[in-house]
PDB file of C-alpha atoms in Angstrom:
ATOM      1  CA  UNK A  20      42.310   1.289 -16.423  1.00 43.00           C
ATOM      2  CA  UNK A  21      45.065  -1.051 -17.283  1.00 49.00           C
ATOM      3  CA  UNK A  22      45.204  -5.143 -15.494  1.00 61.00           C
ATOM      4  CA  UNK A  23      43.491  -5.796 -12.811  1.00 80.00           C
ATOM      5  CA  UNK A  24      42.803  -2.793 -10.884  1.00 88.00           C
ATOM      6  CA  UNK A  25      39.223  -0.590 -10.488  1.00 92.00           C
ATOM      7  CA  UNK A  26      38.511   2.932  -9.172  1.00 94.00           C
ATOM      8  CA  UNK A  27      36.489   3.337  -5.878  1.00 96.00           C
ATOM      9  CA  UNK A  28      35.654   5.819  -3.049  1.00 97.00           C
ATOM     10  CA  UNK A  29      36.690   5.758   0.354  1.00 97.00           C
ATOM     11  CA  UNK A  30      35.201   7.303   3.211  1.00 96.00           C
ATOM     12  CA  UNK A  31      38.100   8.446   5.614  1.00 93.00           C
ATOM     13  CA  UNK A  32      37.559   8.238   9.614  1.00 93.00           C
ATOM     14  CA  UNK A  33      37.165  12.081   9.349  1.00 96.00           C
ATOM     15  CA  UNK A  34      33.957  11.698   6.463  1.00 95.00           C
ATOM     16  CA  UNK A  35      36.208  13.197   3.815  1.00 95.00           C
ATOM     17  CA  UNK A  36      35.878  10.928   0.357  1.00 96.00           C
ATOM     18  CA  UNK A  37      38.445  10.421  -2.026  1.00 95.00           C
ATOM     19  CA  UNK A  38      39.198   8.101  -4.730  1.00 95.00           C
ATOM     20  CA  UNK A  39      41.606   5.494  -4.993  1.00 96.00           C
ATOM     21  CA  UNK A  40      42.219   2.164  -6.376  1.00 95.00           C
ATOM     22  CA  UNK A  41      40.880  -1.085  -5.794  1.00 95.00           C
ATOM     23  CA  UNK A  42      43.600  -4.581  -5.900  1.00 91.00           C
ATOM     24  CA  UNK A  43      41.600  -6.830  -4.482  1.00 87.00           C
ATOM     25  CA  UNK A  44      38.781  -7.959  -2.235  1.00 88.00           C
ATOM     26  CA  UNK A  45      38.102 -10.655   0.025  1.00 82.00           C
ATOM     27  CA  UNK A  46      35.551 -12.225   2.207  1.00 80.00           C
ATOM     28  CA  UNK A  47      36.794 -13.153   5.875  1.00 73.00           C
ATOM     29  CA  UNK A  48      34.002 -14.369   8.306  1.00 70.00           C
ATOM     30  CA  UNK A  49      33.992 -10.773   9.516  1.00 73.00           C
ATOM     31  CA  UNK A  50      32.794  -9.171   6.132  1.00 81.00           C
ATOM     32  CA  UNK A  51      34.455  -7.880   3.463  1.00 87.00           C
ATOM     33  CA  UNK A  52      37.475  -6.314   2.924  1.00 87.00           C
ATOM     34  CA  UNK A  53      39.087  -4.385   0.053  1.00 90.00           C
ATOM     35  CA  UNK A  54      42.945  -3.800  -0.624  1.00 88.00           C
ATOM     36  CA  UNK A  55      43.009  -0.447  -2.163  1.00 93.00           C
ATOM     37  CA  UNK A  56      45.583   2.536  -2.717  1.00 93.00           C
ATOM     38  CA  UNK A  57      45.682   5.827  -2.179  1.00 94.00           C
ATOM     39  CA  UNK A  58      47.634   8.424  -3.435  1.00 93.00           C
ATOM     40  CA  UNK A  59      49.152  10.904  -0.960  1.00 90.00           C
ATOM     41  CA  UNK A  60      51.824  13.338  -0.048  1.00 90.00           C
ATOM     42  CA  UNK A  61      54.814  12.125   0.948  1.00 88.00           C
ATOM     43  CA  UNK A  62      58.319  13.591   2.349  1.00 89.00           C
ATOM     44  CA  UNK A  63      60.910  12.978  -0.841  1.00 86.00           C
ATOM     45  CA  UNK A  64      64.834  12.906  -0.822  1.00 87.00           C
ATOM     46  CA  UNK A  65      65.023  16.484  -1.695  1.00 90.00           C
ATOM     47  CA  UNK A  66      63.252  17.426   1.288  1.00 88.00           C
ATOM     48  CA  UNK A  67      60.078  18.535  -1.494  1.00 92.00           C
ATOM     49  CA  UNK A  68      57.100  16.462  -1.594  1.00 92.00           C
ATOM     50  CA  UNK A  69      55.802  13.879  -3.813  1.00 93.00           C
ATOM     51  CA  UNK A  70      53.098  11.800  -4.104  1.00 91.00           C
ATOM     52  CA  UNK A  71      53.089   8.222  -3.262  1.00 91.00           C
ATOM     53  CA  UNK A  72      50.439   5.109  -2.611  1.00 91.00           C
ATOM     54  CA  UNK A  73      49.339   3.753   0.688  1.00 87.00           C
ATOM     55  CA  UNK A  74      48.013   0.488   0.334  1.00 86.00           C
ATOM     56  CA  UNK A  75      45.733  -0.633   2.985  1.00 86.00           C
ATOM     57  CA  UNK A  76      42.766  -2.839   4.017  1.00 85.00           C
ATOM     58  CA  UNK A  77      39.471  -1.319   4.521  1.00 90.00           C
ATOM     59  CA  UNK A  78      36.781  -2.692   5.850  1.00 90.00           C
ATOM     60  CA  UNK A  79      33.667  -2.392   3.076  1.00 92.00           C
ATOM     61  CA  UNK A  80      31.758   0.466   5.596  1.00 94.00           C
ATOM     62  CA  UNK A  81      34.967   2.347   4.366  1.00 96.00           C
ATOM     63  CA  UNK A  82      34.800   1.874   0.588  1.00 96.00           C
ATOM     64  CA  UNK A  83      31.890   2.184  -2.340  1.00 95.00           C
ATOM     65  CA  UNK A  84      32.004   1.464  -5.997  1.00 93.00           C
ATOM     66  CA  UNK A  85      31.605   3.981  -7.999  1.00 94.00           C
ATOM     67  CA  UNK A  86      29.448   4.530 -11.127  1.00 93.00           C
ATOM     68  CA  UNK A  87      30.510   2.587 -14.435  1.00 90.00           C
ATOM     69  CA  UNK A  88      33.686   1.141 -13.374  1.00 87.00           C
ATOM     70  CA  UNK A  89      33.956  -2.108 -13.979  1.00 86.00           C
ATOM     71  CA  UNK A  90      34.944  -4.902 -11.501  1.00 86.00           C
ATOM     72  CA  UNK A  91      34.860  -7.828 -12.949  1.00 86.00           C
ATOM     73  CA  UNK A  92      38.655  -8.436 -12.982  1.00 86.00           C
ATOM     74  CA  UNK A  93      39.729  -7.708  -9.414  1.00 88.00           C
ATOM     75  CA  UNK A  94      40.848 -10.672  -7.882  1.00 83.00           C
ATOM     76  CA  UNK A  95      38.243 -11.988  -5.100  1.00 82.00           C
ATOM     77  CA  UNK A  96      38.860 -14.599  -2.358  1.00 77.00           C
ATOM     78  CA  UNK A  97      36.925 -16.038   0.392  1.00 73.00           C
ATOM     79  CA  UNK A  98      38.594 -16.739   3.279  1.00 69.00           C
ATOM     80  CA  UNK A  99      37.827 -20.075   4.189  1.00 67.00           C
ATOM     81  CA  UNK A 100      36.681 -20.661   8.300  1.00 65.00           C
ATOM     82  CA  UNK A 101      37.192 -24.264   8.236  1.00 65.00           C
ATOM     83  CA  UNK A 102      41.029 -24.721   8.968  1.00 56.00           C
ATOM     84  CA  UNK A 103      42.349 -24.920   5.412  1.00 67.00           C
ATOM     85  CA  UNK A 104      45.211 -23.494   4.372  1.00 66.00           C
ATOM     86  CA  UNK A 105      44.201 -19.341   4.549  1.00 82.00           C
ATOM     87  CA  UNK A 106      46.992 -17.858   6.469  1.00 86.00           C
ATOM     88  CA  UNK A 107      51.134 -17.617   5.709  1.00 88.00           C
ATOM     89  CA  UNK A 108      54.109 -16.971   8.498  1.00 89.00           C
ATOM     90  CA  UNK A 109      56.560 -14.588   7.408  1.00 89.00           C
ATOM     91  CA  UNK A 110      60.010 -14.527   9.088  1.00 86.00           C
ATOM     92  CA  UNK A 111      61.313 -11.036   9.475  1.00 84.00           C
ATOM     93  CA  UNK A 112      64.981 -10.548   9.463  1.00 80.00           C
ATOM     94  CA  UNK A 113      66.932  -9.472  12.853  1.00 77.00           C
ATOM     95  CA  UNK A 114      69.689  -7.137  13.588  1.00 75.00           C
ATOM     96  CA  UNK A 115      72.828  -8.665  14.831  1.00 77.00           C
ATOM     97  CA  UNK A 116      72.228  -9.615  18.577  1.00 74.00           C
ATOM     98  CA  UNK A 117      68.410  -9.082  18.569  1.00 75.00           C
ATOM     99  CA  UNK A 118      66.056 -11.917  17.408  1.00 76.00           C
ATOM    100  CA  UNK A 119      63.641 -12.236  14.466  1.00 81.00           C
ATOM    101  CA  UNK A 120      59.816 -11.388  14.050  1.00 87.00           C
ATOM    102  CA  UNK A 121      57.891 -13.450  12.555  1.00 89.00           C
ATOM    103  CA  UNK A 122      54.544 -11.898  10.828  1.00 90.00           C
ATOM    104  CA  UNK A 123      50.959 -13.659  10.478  1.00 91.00           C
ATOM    105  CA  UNK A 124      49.503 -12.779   7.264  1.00 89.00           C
ATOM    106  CA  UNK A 125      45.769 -13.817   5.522  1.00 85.00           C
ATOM    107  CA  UNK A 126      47.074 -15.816   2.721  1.00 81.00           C
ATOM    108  CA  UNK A 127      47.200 -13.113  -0.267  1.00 77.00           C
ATOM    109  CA  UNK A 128      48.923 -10.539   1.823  1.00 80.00           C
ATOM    110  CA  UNK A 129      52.458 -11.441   1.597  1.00 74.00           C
ATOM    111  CA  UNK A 130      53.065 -14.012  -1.430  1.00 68.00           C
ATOM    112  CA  UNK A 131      56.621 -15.252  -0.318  1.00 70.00           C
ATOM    113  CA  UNK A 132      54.990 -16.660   2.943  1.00 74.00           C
ATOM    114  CA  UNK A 133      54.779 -20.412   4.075  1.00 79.00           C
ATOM    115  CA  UNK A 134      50.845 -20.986   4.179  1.00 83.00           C
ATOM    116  CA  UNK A 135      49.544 -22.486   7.064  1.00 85.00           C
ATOM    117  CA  UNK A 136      46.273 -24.005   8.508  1.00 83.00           C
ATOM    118  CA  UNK A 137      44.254 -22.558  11.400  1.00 82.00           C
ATOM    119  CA  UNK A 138      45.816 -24.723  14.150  1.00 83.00           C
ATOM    120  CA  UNK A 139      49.481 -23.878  12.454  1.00 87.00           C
ATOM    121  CA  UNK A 140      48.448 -20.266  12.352  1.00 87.00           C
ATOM    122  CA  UNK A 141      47.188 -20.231  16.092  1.00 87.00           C
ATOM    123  CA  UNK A 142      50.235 -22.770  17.422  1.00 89.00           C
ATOM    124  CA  UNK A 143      52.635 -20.337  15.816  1.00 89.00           C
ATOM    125  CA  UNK A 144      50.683 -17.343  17.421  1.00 89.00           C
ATOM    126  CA  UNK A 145      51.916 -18.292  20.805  1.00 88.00           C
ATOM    127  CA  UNK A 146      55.295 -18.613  20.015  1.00 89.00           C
ATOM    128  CA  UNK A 147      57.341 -15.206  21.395  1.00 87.00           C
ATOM    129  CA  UNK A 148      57.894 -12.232  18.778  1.00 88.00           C
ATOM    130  CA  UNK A 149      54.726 -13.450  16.244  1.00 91.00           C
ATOM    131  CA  UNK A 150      52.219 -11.300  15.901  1.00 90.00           C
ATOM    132  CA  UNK A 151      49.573 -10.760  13.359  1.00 90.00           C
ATOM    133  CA  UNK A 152      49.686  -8.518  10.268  1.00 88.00           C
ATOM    134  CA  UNK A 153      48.369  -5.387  11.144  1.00 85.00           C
ATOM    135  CA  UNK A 154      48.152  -4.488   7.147  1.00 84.00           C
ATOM    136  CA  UNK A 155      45.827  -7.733   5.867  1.00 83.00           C
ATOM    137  CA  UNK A 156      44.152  -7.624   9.597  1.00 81.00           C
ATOM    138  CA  UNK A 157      44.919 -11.308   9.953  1.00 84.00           C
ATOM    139  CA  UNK A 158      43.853 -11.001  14.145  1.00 82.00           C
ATOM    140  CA  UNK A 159      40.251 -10.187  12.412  1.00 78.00           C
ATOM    141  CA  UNK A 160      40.173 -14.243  10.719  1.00 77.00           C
ATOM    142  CA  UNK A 161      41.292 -15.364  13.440  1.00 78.00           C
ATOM    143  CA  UNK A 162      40.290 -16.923  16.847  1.00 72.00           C
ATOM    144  CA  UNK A 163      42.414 -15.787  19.690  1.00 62.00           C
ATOM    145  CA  UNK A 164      44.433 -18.430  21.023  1.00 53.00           C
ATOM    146  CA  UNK A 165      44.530 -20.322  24.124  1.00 50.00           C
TER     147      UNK A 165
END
């Protein structure tokens, strides 16, 4: 398996297993979490379908290694619960005449991002139209804010 990637199974909500492939992993005060993909069928121009990847976060109840693959190379982080710098702000752009988003990510998630600390993270939180990455689960690392 070529760079930095590993096989793994994951355990769907509906206890069917499949395999896919494991990016990363991290360790958030909540537990681990691993970004894997997973090849599915997918609507294509031609109206025929294709297969593409879903990349997602899983929580680790969702995902086990498998047998003999090796995972020394993935790329693991701990998310650190003391304030550093662990989280990024991503401005979204607008349409004409309706105003940005801007997106809270666990640092990792979206590489172009300005990183922040936890009181930047939570101060920019309460600010209208930011709202926490649903993909990298950033609500999970952190606290919810007053």
């Amino acid at each position: 398996m070529p760079g930095d990637v590993a096989r793994v199974a994951v355990t769907l909500p509906d206890g069917q297993e499949l395999r896919a492939q494991l990016y990363e992993r991290r360790h958030a005060a909540d537990g681990w979490q691993y970004r894997v993909g997973i090849t599915v069928w997918a609507p294509a121009s031609n109206g025929r379908a294709e297969h593409a990847e879903h990349g997602v976060w899983l929580d680790a109840r969702h995902v086990r290694p498998l047998p003999g693959a090796d995972y020394s190379r993935i790329p693991t982080r701990t998310i650190p619960a003391d304030g550093r710098q662990a989280w990024t702000l991503q401005d979204l752009p607008h349409l004409p005449g309706h105003p940005g988003t801007r997106l809270i990510h666990i640092i990792g998630c979206d590489p172009g991002a300005t990183p922040l600390t936890l009181d930047q993270a939570l101060d920019a939180l309460r600010q209208p139209r930011t709202v926490p990455c649903h993909t990298c689960k950033a609500a999970t690392s952190l606290p919810t804010p007053t």
